[in-house]
Coordinates of C-alpha atoms in Angstrom, one line a residue:
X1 CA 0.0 0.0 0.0
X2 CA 1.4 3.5 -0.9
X3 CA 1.5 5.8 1.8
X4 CA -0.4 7.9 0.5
X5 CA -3.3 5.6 0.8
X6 CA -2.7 4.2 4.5
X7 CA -5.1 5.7 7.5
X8 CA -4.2 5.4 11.2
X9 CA -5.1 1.9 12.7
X10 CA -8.3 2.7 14.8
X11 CA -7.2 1.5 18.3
X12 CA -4.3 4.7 18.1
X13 CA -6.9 7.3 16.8
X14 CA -9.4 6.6 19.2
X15 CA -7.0 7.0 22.0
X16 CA -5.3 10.3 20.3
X17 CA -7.1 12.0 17.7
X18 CA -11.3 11.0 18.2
X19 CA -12.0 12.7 21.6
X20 CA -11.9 15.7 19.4
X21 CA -15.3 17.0 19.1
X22 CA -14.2 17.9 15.4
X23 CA -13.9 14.3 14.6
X24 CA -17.0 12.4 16.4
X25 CA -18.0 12.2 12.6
X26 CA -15.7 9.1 12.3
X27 CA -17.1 7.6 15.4
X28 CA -21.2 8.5 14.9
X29 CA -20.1 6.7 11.4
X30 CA -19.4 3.6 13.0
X31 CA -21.8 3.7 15.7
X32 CA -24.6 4.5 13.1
X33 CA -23.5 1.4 10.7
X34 CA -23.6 -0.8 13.6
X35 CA -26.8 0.4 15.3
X36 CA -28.5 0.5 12.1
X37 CA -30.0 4.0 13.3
X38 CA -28.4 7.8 12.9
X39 CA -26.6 8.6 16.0
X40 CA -25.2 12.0 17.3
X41 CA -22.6 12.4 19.9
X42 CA -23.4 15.3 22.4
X43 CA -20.4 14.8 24.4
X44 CA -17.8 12.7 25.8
X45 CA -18.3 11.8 29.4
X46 CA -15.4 10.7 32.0
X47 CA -14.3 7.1 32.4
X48 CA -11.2 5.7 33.7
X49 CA -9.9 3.9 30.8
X50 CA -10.2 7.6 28.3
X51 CA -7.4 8.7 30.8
X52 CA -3.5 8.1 29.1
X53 CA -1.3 5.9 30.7
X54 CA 2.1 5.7 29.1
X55 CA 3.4 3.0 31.0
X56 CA 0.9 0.4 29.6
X57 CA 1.3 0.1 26.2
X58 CA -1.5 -2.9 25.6
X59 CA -3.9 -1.2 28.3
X60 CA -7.8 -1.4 26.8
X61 CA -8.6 2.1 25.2
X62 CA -12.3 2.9 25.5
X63 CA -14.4 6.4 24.7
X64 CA -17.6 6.4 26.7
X65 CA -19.8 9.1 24.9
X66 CA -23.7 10.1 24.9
X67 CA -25.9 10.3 22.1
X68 CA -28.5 13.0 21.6
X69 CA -31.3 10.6 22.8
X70 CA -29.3 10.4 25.6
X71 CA -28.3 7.2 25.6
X72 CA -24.6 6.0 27.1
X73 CA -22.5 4.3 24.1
X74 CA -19.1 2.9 25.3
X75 CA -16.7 2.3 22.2
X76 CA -13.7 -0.6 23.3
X77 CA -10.8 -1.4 22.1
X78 CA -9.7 -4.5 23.1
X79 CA -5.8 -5.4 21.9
X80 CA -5.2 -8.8 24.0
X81 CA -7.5 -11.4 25.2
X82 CA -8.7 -11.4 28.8
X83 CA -10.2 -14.1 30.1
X84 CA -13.6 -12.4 32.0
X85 CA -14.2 -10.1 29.1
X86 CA -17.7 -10.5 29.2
X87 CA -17.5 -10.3 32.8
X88 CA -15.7 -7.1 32.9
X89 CA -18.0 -5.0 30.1
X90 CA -20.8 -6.3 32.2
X91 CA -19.5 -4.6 34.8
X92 CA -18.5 -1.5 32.7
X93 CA -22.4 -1.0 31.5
X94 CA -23.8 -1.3 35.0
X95 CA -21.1 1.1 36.1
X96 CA -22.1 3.3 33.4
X97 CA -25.8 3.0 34.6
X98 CA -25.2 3.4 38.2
X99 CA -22.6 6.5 37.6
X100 CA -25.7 8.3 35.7
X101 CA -28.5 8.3 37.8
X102 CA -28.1 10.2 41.3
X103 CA -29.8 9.0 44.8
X104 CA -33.4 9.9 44.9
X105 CA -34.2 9.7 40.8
X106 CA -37.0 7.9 39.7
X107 CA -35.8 4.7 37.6
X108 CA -37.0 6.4 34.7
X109 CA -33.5 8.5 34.6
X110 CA -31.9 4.9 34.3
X111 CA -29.7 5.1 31.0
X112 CA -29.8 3.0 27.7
X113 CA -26.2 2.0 27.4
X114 CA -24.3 0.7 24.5
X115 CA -21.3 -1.5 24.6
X116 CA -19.5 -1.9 21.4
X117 CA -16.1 -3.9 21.6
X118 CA -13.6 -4.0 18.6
X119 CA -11.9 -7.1 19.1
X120 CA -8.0 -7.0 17.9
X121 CA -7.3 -10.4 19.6
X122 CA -8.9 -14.0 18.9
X123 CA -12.2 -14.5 21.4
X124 CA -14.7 -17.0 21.7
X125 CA -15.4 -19.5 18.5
X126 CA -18.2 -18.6 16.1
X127 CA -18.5 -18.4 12.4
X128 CA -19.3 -14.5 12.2
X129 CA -17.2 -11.5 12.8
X130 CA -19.7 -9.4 14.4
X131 CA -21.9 -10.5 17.3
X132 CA -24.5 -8.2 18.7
X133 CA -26.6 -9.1 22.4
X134 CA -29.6 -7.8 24.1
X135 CA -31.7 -9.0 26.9
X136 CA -35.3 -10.2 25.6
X137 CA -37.8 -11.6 28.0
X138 CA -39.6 -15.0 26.1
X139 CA -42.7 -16.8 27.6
X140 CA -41.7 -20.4 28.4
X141 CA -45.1 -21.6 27.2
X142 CA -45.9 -19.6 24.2
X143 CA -42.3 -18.6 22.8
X144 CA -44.1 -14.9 22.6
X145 CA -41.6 -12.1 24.2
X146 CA -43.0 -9.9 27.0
X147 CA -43.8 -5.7 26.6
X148 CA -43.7 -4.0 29.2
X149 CA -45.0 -0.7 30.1
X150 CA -43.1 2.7 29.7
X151 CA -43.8 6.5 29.8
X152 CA -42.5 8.3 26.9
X153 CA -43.3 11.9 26.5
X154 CA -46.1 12.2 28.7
X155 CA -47.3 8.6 27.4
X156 CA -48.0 5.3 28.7
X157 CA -46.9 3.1 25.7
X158 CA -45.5 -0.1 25.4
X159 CA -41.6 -1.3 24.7
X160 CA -39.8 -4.8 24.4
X161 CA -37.6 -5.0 27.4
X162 CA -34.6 -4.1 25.2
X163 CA -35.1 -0.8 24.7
X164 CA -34.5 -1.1 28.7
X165 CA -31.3 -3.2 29.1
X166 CA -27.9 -3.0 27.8
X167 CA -27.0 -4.1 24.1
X168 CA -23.3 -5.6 23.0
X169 CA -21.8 -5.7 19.8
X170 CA -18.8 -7.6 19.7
X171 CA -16.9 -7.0 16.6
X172 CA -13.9 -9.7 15.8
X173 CA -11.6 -8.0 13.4
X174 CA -9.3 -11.0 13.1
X175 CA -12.4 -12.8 11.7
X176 CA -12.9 -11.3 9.4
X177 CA -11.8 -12.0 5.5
X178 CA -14.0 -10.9 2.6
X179 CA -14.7 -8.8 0.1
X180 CA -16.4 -5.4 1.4
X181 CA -20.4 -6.0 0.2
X182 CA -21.9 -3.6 2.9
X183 CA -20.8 -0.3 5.3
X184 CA -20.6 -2.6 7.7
X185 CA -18.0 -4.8 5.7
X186 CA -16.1 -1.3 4.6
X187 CA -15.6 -0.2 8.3
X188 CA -14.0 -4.0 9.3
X189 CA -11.7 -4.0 5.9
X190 CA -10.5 -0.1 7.7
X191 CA -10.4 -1.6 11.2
X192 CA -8.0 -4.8 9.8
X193 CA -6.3 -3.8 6.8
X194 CA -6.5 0.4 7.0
X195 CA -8.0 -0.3 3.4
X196 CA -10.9 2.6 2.6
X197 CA -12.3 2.4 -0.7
X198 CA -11.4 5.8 -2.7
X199 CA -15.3 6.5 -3.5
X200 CA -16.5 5.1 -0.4
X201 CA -20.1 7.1 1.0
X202 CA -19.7 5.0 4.2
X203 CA -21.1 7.0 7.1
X204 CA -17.3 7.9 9.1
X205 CA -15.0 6.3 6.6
X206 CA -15.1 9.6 4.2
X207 CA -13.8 11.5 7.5
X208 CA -11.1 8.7 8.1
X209 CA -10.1 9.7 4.6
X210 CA -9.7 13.3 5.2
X211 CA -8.3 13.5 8.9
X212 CA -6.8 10.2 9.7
X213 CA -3.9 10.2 6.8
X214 CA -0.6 8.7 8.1
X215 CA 0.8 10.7 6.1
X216 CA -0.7 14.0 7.9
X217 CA 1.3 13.1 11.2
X218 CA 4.0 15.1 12.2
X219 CA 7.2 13.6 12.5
X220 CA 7.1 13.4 16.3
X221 CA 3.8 11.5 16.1
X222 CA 4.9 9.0 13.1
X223 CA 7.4 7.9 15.5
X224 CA 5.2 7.7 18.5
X225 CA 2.8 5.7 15.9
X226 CA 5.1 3.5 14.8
X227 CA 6.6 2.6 17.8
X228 CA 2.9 1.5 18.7
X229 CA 2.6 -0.4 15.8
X230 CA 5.9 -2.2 16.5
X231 CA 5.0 -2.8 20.0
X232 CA 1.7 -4.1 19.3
X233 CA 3.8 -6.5 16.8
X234 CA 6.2 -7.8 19.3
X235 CA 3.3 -8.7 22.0
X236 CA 1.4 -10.9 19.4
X237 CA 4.9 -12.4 18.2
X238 CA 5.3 -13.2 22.5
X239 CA 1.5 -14.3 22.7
X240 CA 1.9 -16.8 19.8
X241 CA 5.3 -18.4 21.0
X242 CA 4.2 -19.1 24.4
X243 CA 1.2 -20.5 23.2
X244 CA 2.7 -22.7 21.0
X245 CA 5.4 -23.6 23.8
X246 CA 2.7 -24.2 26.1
X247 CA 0.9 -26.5 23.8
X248 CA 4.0 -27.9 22.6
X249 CA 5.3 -29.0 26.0
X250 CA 2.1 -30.2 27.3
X251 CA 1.9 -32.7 24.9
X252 CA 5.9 -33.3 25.3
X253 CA 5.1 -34.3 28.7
X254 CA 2.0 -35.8 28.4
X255 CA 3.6 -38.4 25.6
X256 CA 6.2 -39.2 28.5
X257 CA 4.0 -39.8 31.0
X258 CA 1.9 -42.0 28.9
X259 CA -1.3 -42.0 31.5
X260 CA -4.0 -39.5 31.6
X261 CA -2.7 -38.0 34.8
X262 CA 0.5 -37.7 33.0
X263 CA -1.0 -35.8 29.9
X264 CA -2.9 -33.5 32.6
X265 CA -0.2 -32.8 34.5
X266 CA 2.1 -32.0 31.2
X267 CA -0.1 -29.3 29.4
X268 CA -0.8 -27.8 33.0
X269 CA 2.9 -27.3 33.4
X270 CA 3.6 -26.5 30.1
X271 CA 0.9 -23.4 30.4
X272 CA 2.5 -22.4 33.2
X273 CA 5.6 -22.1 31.9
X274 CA 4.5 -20.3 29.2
X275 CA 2.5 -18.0 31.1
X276 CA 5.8 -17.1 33.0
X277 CA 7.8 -16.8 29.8
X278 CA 5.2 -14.5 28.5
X279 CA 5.3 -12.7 31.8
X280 CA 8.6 -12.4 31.7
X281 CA 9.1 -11.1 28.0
X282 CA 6.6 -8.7 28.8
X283 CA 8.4 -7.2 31.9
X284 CA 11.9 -7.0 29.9
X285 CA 10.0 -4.8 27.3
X286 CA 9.1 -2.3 30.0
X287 CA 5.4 -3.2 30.3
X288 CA 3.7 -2.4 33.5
X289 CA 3.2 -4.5 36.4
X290 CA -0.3 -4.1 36.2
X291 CA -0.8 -5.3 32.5
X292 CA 1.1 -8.1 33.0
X293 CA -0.8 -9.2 35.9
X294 CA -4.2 -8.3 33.6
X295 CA -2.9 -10.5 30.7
X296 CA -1.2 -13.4 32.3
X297 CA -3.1 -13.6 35.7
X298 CA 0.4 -13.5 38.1
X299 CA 0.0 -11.5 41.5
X300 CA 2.4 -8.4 41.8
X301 CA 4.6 -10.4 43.7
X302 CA 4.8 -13.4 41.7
X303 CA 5.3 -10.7 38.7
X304 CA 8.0 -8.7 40.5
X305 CA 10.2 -12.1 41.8
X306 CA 10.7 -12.8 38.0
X307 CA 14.5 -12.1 36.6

């Protein structure tokens, strides 16, 4: 690709350049294609992960914004796997819920939130690329789903219990490989490849193709941008190898063992090894304490007694 034609890779925008208010274009273009509805961003509200922490190169990057319904959308960017991910952006939306409704409201100030989660790591098996939740109450007789009451603009009327709870998209980049047919298929080809078609009417990719040029950087943030982008290559290089290691040595010992114990006992020793090689690769390339513990599982100490 000419460099003329390459775009910044999302997860470095989002973090640098898209809490701009001049560019929530890009991001109401994604959010729109996903939602399948026009959406507006008002404003970007606090959360912990929007603050910059230099010392964690692989730390999640998130943007939690509202929409002018008023609705809380949280946009993830998620570099590594984790192994309570769904655990952890449960807890994010209820946070978001809780954080946005003070003591003594009625629970009609409770929030719709939105959790969309680009995936830049392998997660969970499935045959699609983009996988989208929502909570739906079905009668265990009749198979018909439940509406429920709600007062909208001075009107009783009636919703699916939906419009209520959380949604989650989960969008796998890594699995995804085709030929764009859709806006939907145009923002993963930008999110994996930095590909944008040149007469692309995509809702956001038109503004990736006027503000987000590699080429546009100054020197002191090509750097800065490369360096990320060699990072980000060395940590899946480390993931990889100690996977491999771990798998290979499992079966290494399971083989000389020759009993089911022995095969159990290899590929738990064999992950464990790994997960201390990978620890300690990590720590030698000046990764936090706290990331490694997040990525591998290791305590502080267990982290720190590593040479």
């Amino acid at each position: 690709m000419k460099d003329d034609d390459l775009y910044i890779r999302f997860d470095w925008a989002i973090k640098h350049i898209l809490r701009d208010k001049a560019n929530f274009g890009i991001l109401e273009g994604l959010i729109s294609v996903l939602l399948g509805e026009d959406v507006k961003i008002e404003e970007l509200l606090e959360s912990e992960s929007n603050q910059e922490n230099d010392h964690d190169k692989f730390n999640r990057v998130d943007i939690k914004a509202k929409n002018s319904h008023g609705n809380i959308i949280i946009v993830e960017v998620q570099l590594t796997r984790q192994l309570y991910y769904l655990e952890r952006i449960l807890f994010g939306t209820c946070k978001a819920i809780t954080e946005h409704i003070n003591i003594g409201d009625k629970y009609d100030q409770v929030k719709k939130v939105y959790s969309i989660s680009i995936l830049y790591c392998d997660y969970g098996q499935g045959d699609d690329y983009v996988y989208h939740g929502e909570t739906v109450f079905k009668g265990i007789h009749t198979g018909n789903d439940l509406l429920v009451n709600l007062k909208e603009r001075g009107v009783i009327v009636q919703h699916l219990p939906r419009k209520v709870f959380p949604e989650y998209y989960l969008v796998r980049v890594n699995a995804y490989d085709k030929i764009p047919q859709n806006p939907l298929d145009e923002w993963l080809t930008y999110l994996k490849t930095g590909k944008i078609k040149e007469d692309t009417r995509t809702p956001g990719l038109q503004e990736v193709r006027e503000k987000l040029r590699v080429l546009a950087m100054t020197p002191k943030e090509r750097r800065a941008y490369d360096e990320h982008m060699d990072n980000i290559m060395v940590q899946n290089d480390v993931l990889d190898t100690a996977r491999d290691e771990g798998r290979a040595e499992g079966r290494a010992e399971g083989r000389a063992e020759g009993r089911a114990e022995g095969r159990a006992e290899g590929r738990a020793e064999g992950r464990a090894e790994a997960i201390i090689e990978l620890a300690l690769n990590m720590k030698r390339q000046g990764i936090s304490t706290e990331a490694i513990s997040r990525i591998t599982g290791l305590s502080d100490s267990e982290i720190s007694a590593l040479d």
